[in-house]
JSON list of C-alpha atoms in Angstrom, two decimals:
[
{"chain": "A", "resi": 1, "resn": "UNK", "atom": "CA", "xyz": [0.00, 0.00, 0.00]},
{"chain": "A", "resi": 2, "resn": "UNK", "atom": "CA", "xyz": [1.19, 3.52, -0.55]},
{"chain": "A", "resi": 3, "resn": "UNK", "atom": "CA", "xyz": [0.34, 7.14, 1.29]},
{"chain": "A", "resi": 4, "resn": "UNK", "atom": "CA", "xyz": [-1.76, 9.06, -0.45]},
{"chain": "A", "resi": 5, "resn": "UNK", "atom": "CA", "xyz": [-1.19, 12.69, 0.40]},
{"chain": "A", "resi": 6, "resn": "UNK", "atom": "CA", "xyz": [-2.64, 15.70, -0.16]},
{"chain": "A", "resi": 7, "resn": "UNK", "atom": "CA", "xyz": [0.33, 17.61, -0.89]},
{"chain": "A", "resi": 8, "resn": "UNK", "atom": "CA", "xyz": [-0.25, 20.94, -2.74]},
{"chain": "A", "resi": 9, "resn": "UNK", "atom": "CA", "xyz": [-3.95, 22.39, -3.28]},
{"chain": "A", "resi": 10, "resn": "UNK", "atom": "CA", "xyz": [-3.97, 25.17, -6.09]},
{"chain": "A", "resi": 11, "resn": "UNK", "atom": "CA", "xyz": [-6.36, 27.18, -5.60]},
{"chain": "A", "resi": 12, "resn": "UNK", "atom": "CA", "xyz": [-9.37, 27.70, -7.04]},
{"chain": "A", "resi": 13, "resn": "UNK", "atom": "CA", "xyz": [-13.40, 28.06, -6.52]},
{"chain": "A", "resi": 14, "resn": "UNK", "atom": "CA", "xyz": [-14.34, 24.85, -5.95]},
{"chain": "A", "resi": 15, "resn": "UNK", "atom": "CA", "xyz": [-11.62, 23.48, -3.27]},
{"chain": "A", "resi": 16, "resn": "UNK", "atom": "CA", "xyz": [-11.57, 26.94, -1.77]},
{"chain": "A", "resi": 17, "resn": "UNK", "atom": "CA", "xyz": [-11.45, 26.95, 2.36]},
{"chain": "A", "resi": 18, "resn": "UNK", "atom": "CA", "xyz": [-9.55, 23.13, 1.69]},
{"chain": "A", "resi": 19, "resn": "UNK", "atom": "CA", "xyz": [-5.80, 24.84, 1.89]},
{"chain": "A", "resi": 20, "resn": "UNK", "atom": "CA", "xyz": [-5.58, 23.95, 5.46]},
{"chain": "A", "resi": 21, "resn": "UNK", "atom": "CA", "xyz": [-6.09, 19.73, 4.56]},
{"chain": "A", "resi": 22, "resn": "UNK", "atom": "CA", "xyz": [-2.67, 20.35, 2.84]},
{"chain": "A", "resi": 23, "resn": "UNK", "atom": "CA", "xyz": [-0.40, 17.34, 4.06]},
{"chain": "A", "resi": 24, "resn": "UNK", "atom": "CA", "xyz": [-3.21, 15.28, 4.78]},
{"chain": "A", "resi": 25, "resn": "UNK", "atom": "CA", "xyz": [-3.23, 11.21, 4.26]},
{"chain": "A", "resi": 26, "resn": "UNK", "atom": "CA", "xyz": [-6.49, 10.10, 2.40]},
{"chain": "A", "resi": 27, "resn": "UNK", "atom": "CA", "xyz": [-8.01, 7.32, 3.23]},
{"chain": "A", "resi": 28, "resn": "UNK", "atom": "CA", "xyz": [-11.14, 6.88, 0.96]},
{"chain": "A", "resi": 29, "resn": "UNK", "atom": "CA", "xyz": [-12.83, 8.58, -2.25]},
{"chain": "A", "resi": 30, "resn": "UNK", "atom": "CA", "xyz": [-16.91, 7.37, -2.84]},
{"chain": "A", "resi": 31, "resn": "UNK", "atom": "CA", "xyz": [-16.81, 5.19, 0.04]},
{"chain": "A", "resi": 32, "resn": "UNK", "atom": "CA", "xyz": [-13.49, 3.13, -1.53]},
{"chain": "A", "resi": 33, "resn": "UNK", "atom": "CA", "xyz": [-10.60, 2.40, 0.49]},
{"chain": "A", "resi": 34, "resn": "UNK", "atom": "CA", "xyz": [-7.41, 3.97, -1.46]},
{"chain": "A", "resi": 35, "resn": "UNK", "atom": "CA", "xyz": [-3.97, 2.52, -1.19]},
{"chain": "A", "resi": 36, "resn": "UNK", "atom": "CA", "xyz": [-2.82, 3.24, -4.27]},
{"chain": "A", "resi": 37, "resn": "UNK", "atom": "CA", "xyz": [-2.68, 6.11, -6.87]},
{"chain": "A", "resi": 38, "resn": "UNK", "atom": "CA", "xyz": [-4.61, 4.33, -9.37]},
{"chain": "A", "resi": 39, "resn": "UNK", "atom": "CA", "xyz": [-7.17, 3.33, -6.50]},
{"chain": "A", "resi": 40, "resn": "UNK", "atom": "CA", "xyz": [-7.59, 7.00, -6.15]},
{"chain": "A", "resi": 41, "resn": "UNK", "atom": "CA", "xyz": [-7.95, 7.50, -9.76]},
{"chain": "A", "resi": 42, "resn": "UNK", "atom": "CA", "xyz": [-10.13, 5.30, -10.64]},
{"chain": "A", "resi": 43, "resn": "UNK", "atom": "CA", "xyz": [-12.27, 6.36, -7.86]},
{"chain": "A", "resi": 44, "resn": "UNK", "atom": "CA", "xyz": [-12.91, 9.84, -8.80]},
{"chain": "A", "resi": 45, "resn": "UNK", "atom": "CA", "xyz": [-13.48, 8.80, -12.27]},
{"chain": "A", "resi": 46, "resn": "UNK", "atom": "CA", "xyz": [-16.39, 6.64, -11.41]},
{"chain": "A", "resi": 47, "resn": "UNK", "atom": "CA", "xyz": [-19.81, 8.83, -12.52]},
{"chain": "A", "resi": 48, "resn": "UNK", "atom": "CA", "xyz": [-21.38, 9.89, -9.19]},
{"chain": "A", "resi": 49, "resn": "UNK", "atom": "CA", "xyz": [-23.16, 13.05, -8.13]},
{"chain": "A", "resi": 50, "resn": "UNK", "atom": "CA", "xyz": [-20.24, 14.34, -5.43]},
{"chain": "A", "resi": 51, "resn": "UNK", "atom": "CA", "xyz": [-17.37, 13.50, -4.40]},
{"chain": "A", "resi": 52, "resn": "UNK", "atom": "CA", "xyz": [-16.79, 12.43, -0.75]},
{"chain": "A", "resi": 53, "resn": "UNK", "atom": "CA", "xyz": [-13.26, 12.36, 0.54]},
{"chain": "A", "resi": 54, "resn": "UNK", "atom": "CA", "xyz": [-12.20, 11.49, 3.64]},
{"chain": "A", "resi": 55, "resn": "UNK", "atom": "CA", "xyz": [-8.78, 11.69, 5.30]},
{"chain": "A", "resi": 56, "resn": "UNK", "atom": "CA", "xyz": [-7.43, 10.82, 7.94]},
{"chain": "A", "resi": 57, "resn": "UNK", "atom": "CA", "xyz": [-7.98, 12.10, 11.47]},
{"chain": "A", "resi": 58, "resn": "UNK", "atom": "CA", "xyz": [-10.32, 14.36, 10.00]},
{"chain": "A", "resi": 59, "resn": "UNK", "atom": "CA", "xyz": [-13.89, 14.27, 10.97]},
{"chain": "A", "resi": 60, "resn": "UNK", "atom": "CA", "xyz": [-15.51, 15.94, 8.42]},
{"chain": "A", "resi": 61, "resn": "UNK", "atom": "CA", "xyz": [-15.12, 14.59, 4.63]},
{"chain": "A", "resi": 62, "resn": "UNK", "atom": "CA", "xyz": [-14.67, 16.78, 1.53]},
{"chain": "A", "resi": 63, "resn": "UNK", "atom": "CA", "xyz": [-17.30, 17.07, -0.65]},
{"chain": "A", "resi": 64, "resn": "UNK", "atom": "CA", "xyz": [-17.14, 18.33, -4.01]},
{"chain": "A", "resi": 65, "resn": "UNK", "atom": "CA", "xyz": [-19.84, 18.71, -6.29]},
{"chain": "A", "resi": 66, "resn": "UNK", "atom": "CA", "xyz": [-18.53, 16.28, -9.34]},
{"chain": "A", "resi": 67, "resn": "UNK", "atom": "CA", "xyz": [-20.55, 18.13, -11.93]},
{"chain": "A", "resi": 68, "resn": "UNK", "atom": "CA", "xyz": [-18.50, 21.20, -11.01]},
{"chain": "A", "resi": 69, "resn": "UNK", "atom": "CA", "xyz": [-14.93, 18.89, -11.85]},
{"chain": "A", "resi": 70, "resn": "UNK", "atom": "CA", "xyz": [-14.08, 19.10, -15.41]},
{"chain": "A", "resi": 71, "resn": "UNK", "atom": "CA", "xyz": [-14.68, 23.20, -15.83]},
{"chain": "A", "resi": 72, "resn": "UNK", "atom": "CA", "xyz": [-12.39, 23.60, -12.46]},
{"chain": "A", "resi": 73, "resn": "UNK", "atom": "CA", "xyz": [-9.80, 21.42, -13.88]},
{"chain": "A", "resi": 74, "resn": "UNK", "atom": "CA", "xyz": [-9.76, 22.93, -16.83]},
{"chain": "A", "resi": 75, "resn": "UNK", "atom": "CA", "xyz": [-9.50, 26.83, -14.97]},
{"chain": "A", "resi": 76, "resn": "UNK", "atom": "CA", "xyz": [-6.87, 25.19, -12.72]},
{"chain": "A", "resi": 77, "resn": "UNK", "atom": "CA", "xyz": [-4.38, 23.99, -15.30]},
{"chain": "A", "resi": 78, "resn": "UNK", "atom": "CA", "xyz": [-4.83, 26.54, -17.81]},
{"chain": "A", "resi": 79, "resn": "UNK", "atom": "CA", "xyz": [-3.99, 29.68, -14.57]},
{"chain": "A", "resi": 80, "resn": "UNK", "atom": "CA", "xyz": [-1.14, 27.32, -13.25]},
{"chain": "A", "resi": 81, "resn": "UNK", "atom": "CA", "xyz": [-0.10, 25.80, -16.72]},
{"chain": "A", "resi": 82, "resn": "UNK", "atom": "CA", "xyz": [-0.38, 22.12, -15.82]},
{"chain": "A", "resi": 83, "resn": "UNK", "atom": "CA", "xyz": [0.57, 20.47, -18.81]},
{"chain": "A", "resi": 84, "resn": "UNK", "atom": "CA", "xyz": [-1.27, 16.55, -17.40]},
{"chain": "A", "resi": 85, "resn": "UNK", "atom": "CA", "xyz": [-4.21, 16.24, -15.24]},
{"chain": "A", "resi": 86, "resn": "UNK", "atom": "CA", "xyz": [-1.99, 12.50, -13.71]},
{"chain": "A", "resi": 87, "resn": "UNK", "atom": "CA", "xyz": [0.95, 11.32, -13.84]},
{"chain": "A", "resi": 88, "resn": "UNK", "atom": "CA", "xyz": [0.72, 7.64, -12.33]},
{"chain": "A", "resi": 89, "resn": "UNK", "atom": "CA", "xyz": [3.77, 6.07, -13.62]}
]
């Protein structure tokens, strides 16, 4: 199994307030366990209505309204030039 960590947040509308979960170990995306970058992947690919990540030692998940994902990610790389949404290799 591997750490998943939350380790840099750019910001933007829709994680806004979530700078402060930076550093932060994730344990589960849509009610799936996640030990592995591709876990987490292919967890917030699945087609649901939100988003619910929680981390650990947190009490209250993140929730992210999933309809609201593509347009951020596309705001988000074009304002930081990201030139790949993953890099799993």
């Amino acid at each position: 199994p591997e750490v998943i960590v939350l380790s840099n947040i750019l910001p933007d509308s829709i994680n806004r307030d979530l700078s402060r979960l930076e550093n932060k170990v994730v344990d589960e995306v849509n009610g799936v366990r996640i030990t592995t970058l591709k876990e987490l992947a292919e967890a917030l690919a699945k087609p649901v209505e939100r988003h619910v990540i929680k981390l650990h030692r947190e009490g209250r998940p993140i929730i992210i309204d999933a309809s609201a994902v593509a347009a951020a990610n596309e705001r988000i790389r074009a304002q930081y030039q990201v030139t790949s949404e993953q890099y799993l290799e």
